[in-house]
Amino acid sequence: MDPAIQRELNRLDPTIPFRHSTTHRHHTWARTFHSLPELYLQPQSLPEIEKIVTLARRCRRRLVVVGCGHSPSDLTCTSGWMVNLDGYKEVLSVRKETVRVQAGIRLHDLGLAMQQHGLAMPNLGSIDQQSIAGAISTATHGSTLQHGIMSDSIIGLRLMLANGRTVWCSKEQNLDLFRAALVSLGALGIIVEVDFRGVPSFDISWQQSIVPLEQILARWEKDLWTQAEFVRVWWLPYTKRAIIWKADKTSEPRRKPKASWYGSVLGYHTYHTLLYVAQYIPRILPTVEWFIFGMQYGFKPGPTGSAVQEARTGLLMDCLYSQFVNEWALPLEKGPEAISRLSTWLHGDAKAARIPLSPKGTYVHGPIEVRCTNSTGSDPRPFLDPTSREGPTLYLNATLYRPYGLDPPCRERYYEAFERLMKELGGRPHWAKNFATVTPEDIEDMYGDDLEQWRKVRSMVDPDGVFVGDWHRRNILAGSDVLANEERIVDRERQRGGGVLVWGEQVNEGSEESRPGSAESYEVLQEAEAGSILLEKRN
């Protein structure tokens, strides 16, 4: 450990553990990005978290909080200090349908804990390995017109600020901070407690079927998204087909789904190997799509499977392999145009698609995931909520697999075309995903005054940028003053096993004491529960 850090650490209460490692190597779940944090910290109590924040501020170090690292972007990469809250995961109380939890709890464990009290999460995304704090901070969502993003289920939360004080925020208390923290992107502080609104536990009965793409478009404004409480679509662009998955609450006896073909050892490795071959012969991808999804779902239109399961497992899906994910939210009514034009482009006609990029030689992976949410009744609404304000939201997800860690050759051209179309149709990128051509000016246009309000709150609670990194600077803080604790990326190295190793550095070196304008000058937020834990050694 740096001697300067050790000196500052020696000034703090030695009875409070400082659980750290200097050898941790971080990578995203998909191994798209890697980093080597100076310290990897795993606190197990609130005093330990305060000790970390206090020390980071004094030593001019950036803090990044990470859970499972499922975001495939470099949002969580740092050469500073990385905080993992896996040891801070207790259920603190259950009152009627409100569950108070420590923020490091994974969604899977939260679901199990709620089940013991007859409760469930009202909706889930594709996986349940994220921490509750991470899922909130990046606007995680499922696929249903009866629910919005996950933040809609948050009643209140406790945030530790860069001055080491904790603040409770909710609709009734510190409203602007609450709206900023509901999609914080990790840049406000450390979420330490969450009040989550559950629903009575439930099972779902789901069915899926293969239909022509024309049927999806024909039913779009009729009953496609209202035929069940939960609906999602996987679009197969080359065969011009789609799988419709729909589910409703049920009291039927549970019934297991049939075995998944690519969930088997043979199917999994066959698909993975074919994707690998396609790295060098991309033109086989249309045939791969026909074969793999024919084996998985069937080669003819019609029903392909059903089951009755617990909602906490039935709503999930297998993400299979390492992947890039480029997902956008746009008004639901724009769906038919978006799908039709992208389909036309993928089939080689850029002029008819009105996308001014040649698709020649570009072959992509299927399926393209099509989901929906509805946050129009959300109150309060997060400042950085990407969903539509005027009506339901479509999520269009262009996933590209990375077979055996290799980046697909189509990525740059495909994502440029995809994002041109999304921006034209009024879309906004999912914050945690691999958007590639979005500029700070684009983000300004997309969020306007809401972004400015979020920035004001962020500046008030973390004026020295303890929680600010290069990702924030590139996307949402461009043009503002450089902050004392801010980290910037100085190098990127391609890794032999795949992905990019990110190297960062502090914009300003040295300890807090060596600089004017100490972070100890924070104002306590009005009505905040901002009690401080005593860390200093007592004489």
Tab-separated table of N, CA, C and O in Angstrom, residues 246-305:
chain	number	residue	atom	x	y	z
A	246	LYS	N	-44.739	-15.010	-23.956
A	246	LYS	CA	-45.725	-14.273	-23.167
A	246	LYS	C	-46.016	-15.039	-21.885
A	246	LYS	O	-45.948	-16.276	-21.843
A	247	ALA	N	-46.355	-14.302	-20.823
A	247	ALA	CA	-46.598	-14.929	-19.523
A	247	ALA	C	-47.617	-14.127	-18.728
A	247	ALA	O	-47.664	-12.893	-18.806
A	248	ASP	N	-48.413	-14.845	-17.953
A	248	ASP	CA	-49.366	-14.235	-17.029
A	248	ASP	C	-49.248	-14.913	-15.676
A	248	ASP	O	-48.787	-16.064	-15.573
A	249	LYS	N	-49.683	-14.224	-14.641
A	249	LYS	CA	-49.764	-14.828	-13.314
A	249	LYS	C	-50.747	-16.002	-13.356
A	249	LYS	O	-51.732	-15.977	-14.101
A	250	THR	N	-50.468	-17.016	-12.540
A	250	THR	CA	-51.308	-18.212	-12.564
A	250	THR	C	-51.285	-18.912	-11.206
A	250	THR	O	-50.345	-18.722	-10.412
A	251	SER	N	-52.297	-19.734	-10.974
A	251	SER	CA	-52.328	-20.620	-9.801
A	251	SER	C	-52.242	-22.084	-10.234
A	251	SER	O	-52.473	-22.984	-9.425
A	252	GLU	N	-51.919	-22.323	-11.498
A	252	GLU	CA	-51.779	-23.686	-11.999
A	252	GLU	C	-50.607	-24.390	-11.312
A	252	GLU	O	-49.676	-23.745	-10.831
A	253	PRO	N	-50.630	-25.722	-11.280
A	253	PRO	CA	-49.474	-26.465	-10.747
A	253	PRO	C	-48.230	-26.175	-11.584
A	253	PRO	O	-48.308	-25.996	-12.798
A	254	ARG	N	-47.099	-26.144	-10.921
A	254	ARG	CA	-45.860	-25.860	-11.637
A	254	ARG	C	-45.510	-26.987	-12.603
A	254	ARG	O	-45.736	-28.161	-12.321
A	255	ARG	N	-44.941	-26.567	-13.727
A	255	ARG	CA	-44.575	-27.524	-14.776
A	255	ARG	C	-43.273	-27.047	-15.403
A	255	ARG	O	-43.172	-25.923	-15.872
A	256	LYS	N	-42.247	-27.890	-15.405
A	256	LYS	CA	-40.944	-27.502	-15.903
A	256	LYS	C	-40.954	-27.322	-17.417
A	256	LYS	O	-41.676	-28.025	-18.121
A	257	PRO	N	-40.115	-26.419	-17.944
A	257	PRO	CA	-39.983	-26.288	-19.400
A	257	PRO	C	-39.199	-27.469	-19.953
A	257	PRO	O	-38.445	-28.125	-19.234
A	258	LYS	N	-39.373	-27.717	-21.238
A	258	LYS	CA	-38.579	-28.765	-21.867
A	258	LYS	C	-37.120	-28.318	-21.947
A	258	LYS	O	-36.807	-27.122	-21.888
A	259	ALA	N	-36.242	-29.283	-22.077
A	259	ALA	CA	-34.814	-28.989	-22.108
A	259	ALA	C	-34.484	-28.073	-23.286
A	259	ALA	O	-35.007	-28.230	-24.392
A	260	SER	N	-33.602	-27.113	-23.028
A	260	SER	CA	-33.150	-26.186	-24.067
A	260	SER	C	-32.052	-26.850	-24.889
A	260	SER	O	-31.117	-27.440	-24.335
A	261	TRP	N	-32.135	-26.735	-26.235
A	261	TRP	CA	-31.122	-27.368	-27.077
A	261	TRP	C	-29.767	-26.707	-26.876
A	261	TRP	O	-28.771	-27.373	-26.624
A	262	TYR	N	-29.715	-25.368	-26.962
A	262	TYR	CA	-28.401	-24.761	-26.780
A	262	TYR	C	-28.053	-24.576	-25.305
A	262	TYR	O	-27.005	-24.067	-24.956
A	263	GLY	N	-28.939	-25.037	-24.412
A	263	GLY	CA	-28.587	-25.163	-23.014
A	263	GLY	C	-27.887	-26.474	-22.709
A	263	GLY	O	-27.307	-26.645	-21.635
A	264	SER	N	-27.923	-27.413	-23.674
A	264	SER	CA	-27.214	-28.677	-23.519
A	264	SER	C	-25.744	-28.479	-23.883
A	264	SER	O	-25.369	-27.502	-24.536
A	265	VAL	N	-24.907	-29.426	-23.459
A	265	VAL	CA	-23.478	-29.332	-23.779
A	265	VAL	C	-23.278	-29.312	-25.289
A	265	VAL	O	-22.521	-28.489	-25.828
A	266	LEU	N	-23.970	-30.195	-26.011
A	266	LEU	CA	-23.820	-30.267	-27.463
A	266	LEU	C	-24.280	-28.974	-28.124
A	266	LEU	O	-23.569	-28.388	-28.955
A	267	GLY	N	-25.468	-28.524	-27.776
A	267	GLY	CA	-26.004	-27.327	-28.401
A	267	GLY	C	-25.189	-26.088	-28.076
A	267	GLY	O	-24.900	-25.263	-28.964
A	268	TYR	N	-24.788	-25.965	-26.813
A	268	TYR	CA	-24.019	-24.794	-26.385
A	268	TYR	C	-22.720	-24.689	-27.174
A	268	TYR	O	-22.380	-23.626	-27.715
A	269	HIS	N	-21.985	-25.785	-27.270
A	269	HIS	CA	-20.683	-25.730	-27.931
A	269	HIS	C	-20.805	-25.718	-29.462
A	269	HIS	O	-19.944	-25.161	-30.147
A	270	THR	N	-21.868	-26.305	-29.984
A	270	THR	CA	-22.095	-26.215	-31.429
A	270	THR	C	-22.331	-24.772	-31.851
A	270	THR	O	-21.713	-24.274	-32.814
A	271	TYR	N	-23.195	-24.098	-31.116
A	271	TYR	CA	-23.491	-22.706	-31.435
A	271	TYR	C	-22.237	-21.843	-31.264
A	271	TYR	O	-21.895	-21.019	-32.127
A	272	HIS	N	-21.523	-22.058	-30.159
A	272	HIS	CA	-20.329	-21.265	-29.895
A	272	HIS	C	-19.284	-21.461	-31.002
A	272	HIS	O	-18.659	-20.501	-31.486
A	273	THR	N	-19.112	-22.702	-31.436
A	273	THR	CA	-18.134	-23.002	-32.476
A	273	THR	C	-18.529	-22.386	-33.813
A	273	THR	O	-17.690	-21.848	-34.551
A	274	LEU	N	-19.813	-22.441	-34.130
A	274	LEU	CA	-20.272	-21.836	-35.383
A	274	LEU	C	-20.081	-20.317	-35.367
A	274	LEU	O	-19.724	-19.715	-36.390
A	275	LEU	N	-20.327	-19.688	-34.217
A	275	LEU	CA	-20.063	-18.256	-34.113
A	275	LEU	C	-18.578	-17.955	-34.300
A	275	LEU	O	-18.198	-16.944	-34.918
A	276	TYR	N	-17.736	-18.838	-33.800
A	276	TYR	CA	-16.292	-18.673	-33.965
A	276	TYR	C	-15.897	-18.781	-35.449
A	276	TYR	O	-15.133	-17.950	-35.960
A	277	VAL	N	-16.432	-19.773	-36.134
A	277	VAL	CA	-16.136	-19.933	-37.562
A	277	VAL	C	-16.602	-18.702	-38.339
A	277	VAL	O	-15.936	-18.233	-39.271
A	278	ALA	N	-17.735	-18.155	-37.916
A	278	ALA	CA	-18.286	-16.984	-38.608
A	278	ALA	C	-17.425	-15.741	-38.432
A	278	ALA	O	-17.574	-14.773	-39.197
A	279	GLN	N	-16.542	-15.747	-37.445
A	279	GLN	CA	-15.588	-14.635	-37.333
A	279	GLN	C	-14.753	-14.511	-38.604
A	279	GLN	O	-14.368	-13.416	-39.010
A	280	TYR	N	-14.478	-15.637	-39.239
A	280	TYR	CA	-13.608	-15.670	-40.414
A	280	TYR	C	-14.397	-15.840	-41.715
A	280	TYR	O	-13.898	-15.497	-42.793
A	281	ILE	N	-15.624	-16.376	-41.594
A	281	ILE	CA	-16.500	-16.513	-42.775
A	281	ILE	C	-17.861	-15.932	-42.393
A	281	ILE	O	-18.838	-16.665	-42.150
A	282	PRO	N	-17.981	-14.610	-42.277
A	282	PRO	CA	-19.214	-14.002	-41.762
A	282	PRO	C	-20.458	-14.348	-42.571
A	282	PRO	O	-21.565	-14.364	-42.021
A	283	ARG	N	-20.318	-14.645	-43.851
A	283	ARG	CA	-21.493	-14.875	-44.690
A	283	ARG	C	-22.268	-16.131	-44.296
A	283	ARG	O	-23.381	-16.349	-44.799
A	284	ILE	N	-21.715	-16.969	-43.415
A	284	ILE	CA	-22.469	-18.161	-42.976
A	284	ILE	C	-23.488	-17.818	-41.898
A	284	ILE	O	-24.308	-18.671	-41.537
A	285	LEU	N	-23.471	-16.593	-41.361
A	285	LEU	CA	-24.353	-16.268	-40.231
A	285	LEU	C	-25.843	-16.432	-40.534
A	285	LEU	O	-26.589	-16.895	-39.672
A	286	PRO	N	-26.351	-16.077	-41.719
A	286	PRO	CA	-27.767	-16.372	-41.988
A	286	PRO	C	-28.091	-17.861	-41.873
A	286	PRO	O	-29.148	-18.237	-41.346
A	287	THR	N	-27.188	-18.711	-42.339
A	287	THR	CA	-27.411	-20.154	-42.220
A	287	THR	C	-27.307	-20.604	-40.772
A	287	THR	O	-28.083	-21.460	-40.310
A	288	VAL	N	-26.361	-20.036	-40.032
A	288	VAL	CA	-26.238	-20.356	-38.610
A	288	VAL	C	-27.527	-19.992	-37.882
A	288	VAL	O	-28.028	-20.760	-37.044
A	289	GLU	N	-28.075	-18.821	-38.187
A	289	GLU	CA	-29.330	-18.411	-37.556
A	289	GLU	C	-30.437	-19.430	-37.842
A	289	GLU	O	-31.158	-19.857	-36.932
A	290	TRP	N	-30.582	-19.817	-39.100
A	290	TRP	CA	-31.637	-20.780	-39.475
A	290	TRP	C	-31.453	-22.103	-38.729
A	290	TRP	O	-32.395	-22.653	-38.170
A	291	PHE	N	-30.228	-22.608	-38.676
A	291	PHE	CA	-29.978	-23.907	-38.063
A	291	PHE	C	-30.120	-23.858	-36.543
A	291	PHE	O	-30.845	-24.675	-35.947
A	292	ILE	N	-29.449	-22.913	-35.895
A	292	ILE	CA	-29.417	-22.878	-34.433
A	292	ILE	C	-30.806	-22.627	-33.857
A	292	ILE	O	-31.254	-23.335	-32.942
A	293	PHE	N	-31.508	-21.662	-34.393
A	293	PHE	CA	-32.811	-21.345	-33.807
A	293	PHE	C	-33.886	-22.310	-34.282
A	293	PHE	O	-34.919	-22.465	-33.627
A	294	GLY	N	-33.628	-22.987	-35.395
A	294	GLY	CA	-34.490	-24.105	-35.760
A	294	GLY	C	-34.349	-25.248	-34.773
A	294	GLY	O	-35.333	-25.850	-34.329
A	295	MET	N	-33.119	-25.560	-34.392
A	295	MET	CA	-32.880	-26.607	-33.403
A	295	MET	C	-33.426	-26.219	-32.028
A	295	MET	O	-33.929	-27.058	-31.278
A	296	GLN	N	-33.336	-24.951	-31.705
A	296	GLN	CA	-33.780	-24.500	-30.388
A	296	GLN	C	-35.304	-24.388	-30.304
A	296	GLN	O	-35.909	-24.827	-29.328
A	297	TYR	N	-35.924	-23.797	-31.322
A	297	TYR	CA	-37.350	-23.485	-31.244
A	297	TYR	C	-38.209	-24.241	-32.251
A	297	TYR	O	-39.428	-24.264	-32.122
A	298	GLY	N	-37.586	-24.813	-33.268
A	298	GLY	CA	-38.346	-25.482	-34.310
A	298	GLY	C	-38.194	-24.765	-35.638
A	298	GLY	O	-37.971	-23.547	-35.681
A	299	PHE	N	-38.361	-25.517	-36.719
A	299	PHE	CA	-38.165	-24.950	-38.050
A	299	PHE	C	-39.465	-24.458	-38.681
A	299	PHE	O	-39.440	-23.818	-39.722
A	300	LYS	N	-40.581	-24.752	-38.051
A	300	LYS	CA	-41.874	-24.349	-38.603
A	300	LYS	C	-42.586	-23.414	-37.629
A	300	LYS	O	-42.403	-23.519	-36.408
A	301	PRO	N	-43.423	-22.502	-38.144
A	301	PRO	CA	-44.196	-21.629	-37.260
A	301	PRO	C	-45.118	-22.436	-36.360
A	301	PRO	O	-45.562	-23.527	-36.701
A	302	GLY	N	-45.389	-21.873	-35.189
A	302	GLY	CA	-46.293	-22.524	-34.256
A	302	GLY	C	-45.742	-22.534	-32.850
A	302	GLY	O	-44.651	-22.025	-32.573
A	303	PRO	N	-46.490	-23.122	-31.901
A	303	PRO	CA	-46.037	-23.182	-30.504
A	303	PRO	C	-44.734	-23.961	-30.380
A	303	PRO	O	-44.520	-24.954	-31.072
A	304	THR	N	-43.863	-23.507	-29.468
A	304	THR	CA	-42.566	-24.172	-29.302
A	304	THR	C	-42.258	-24.530	-27.859
A	304	THR	O	-41.200	-25.092	-27.587
A	305	GLY	N	-43.129	-24.209	-26.933
A	305	GLY	CA	-42.840	-24.562	-25.550
A	305	GLY	C	-43.696	-23.787	-24.579
A	305	GLY	O	-44.278	-22.742	-24.914
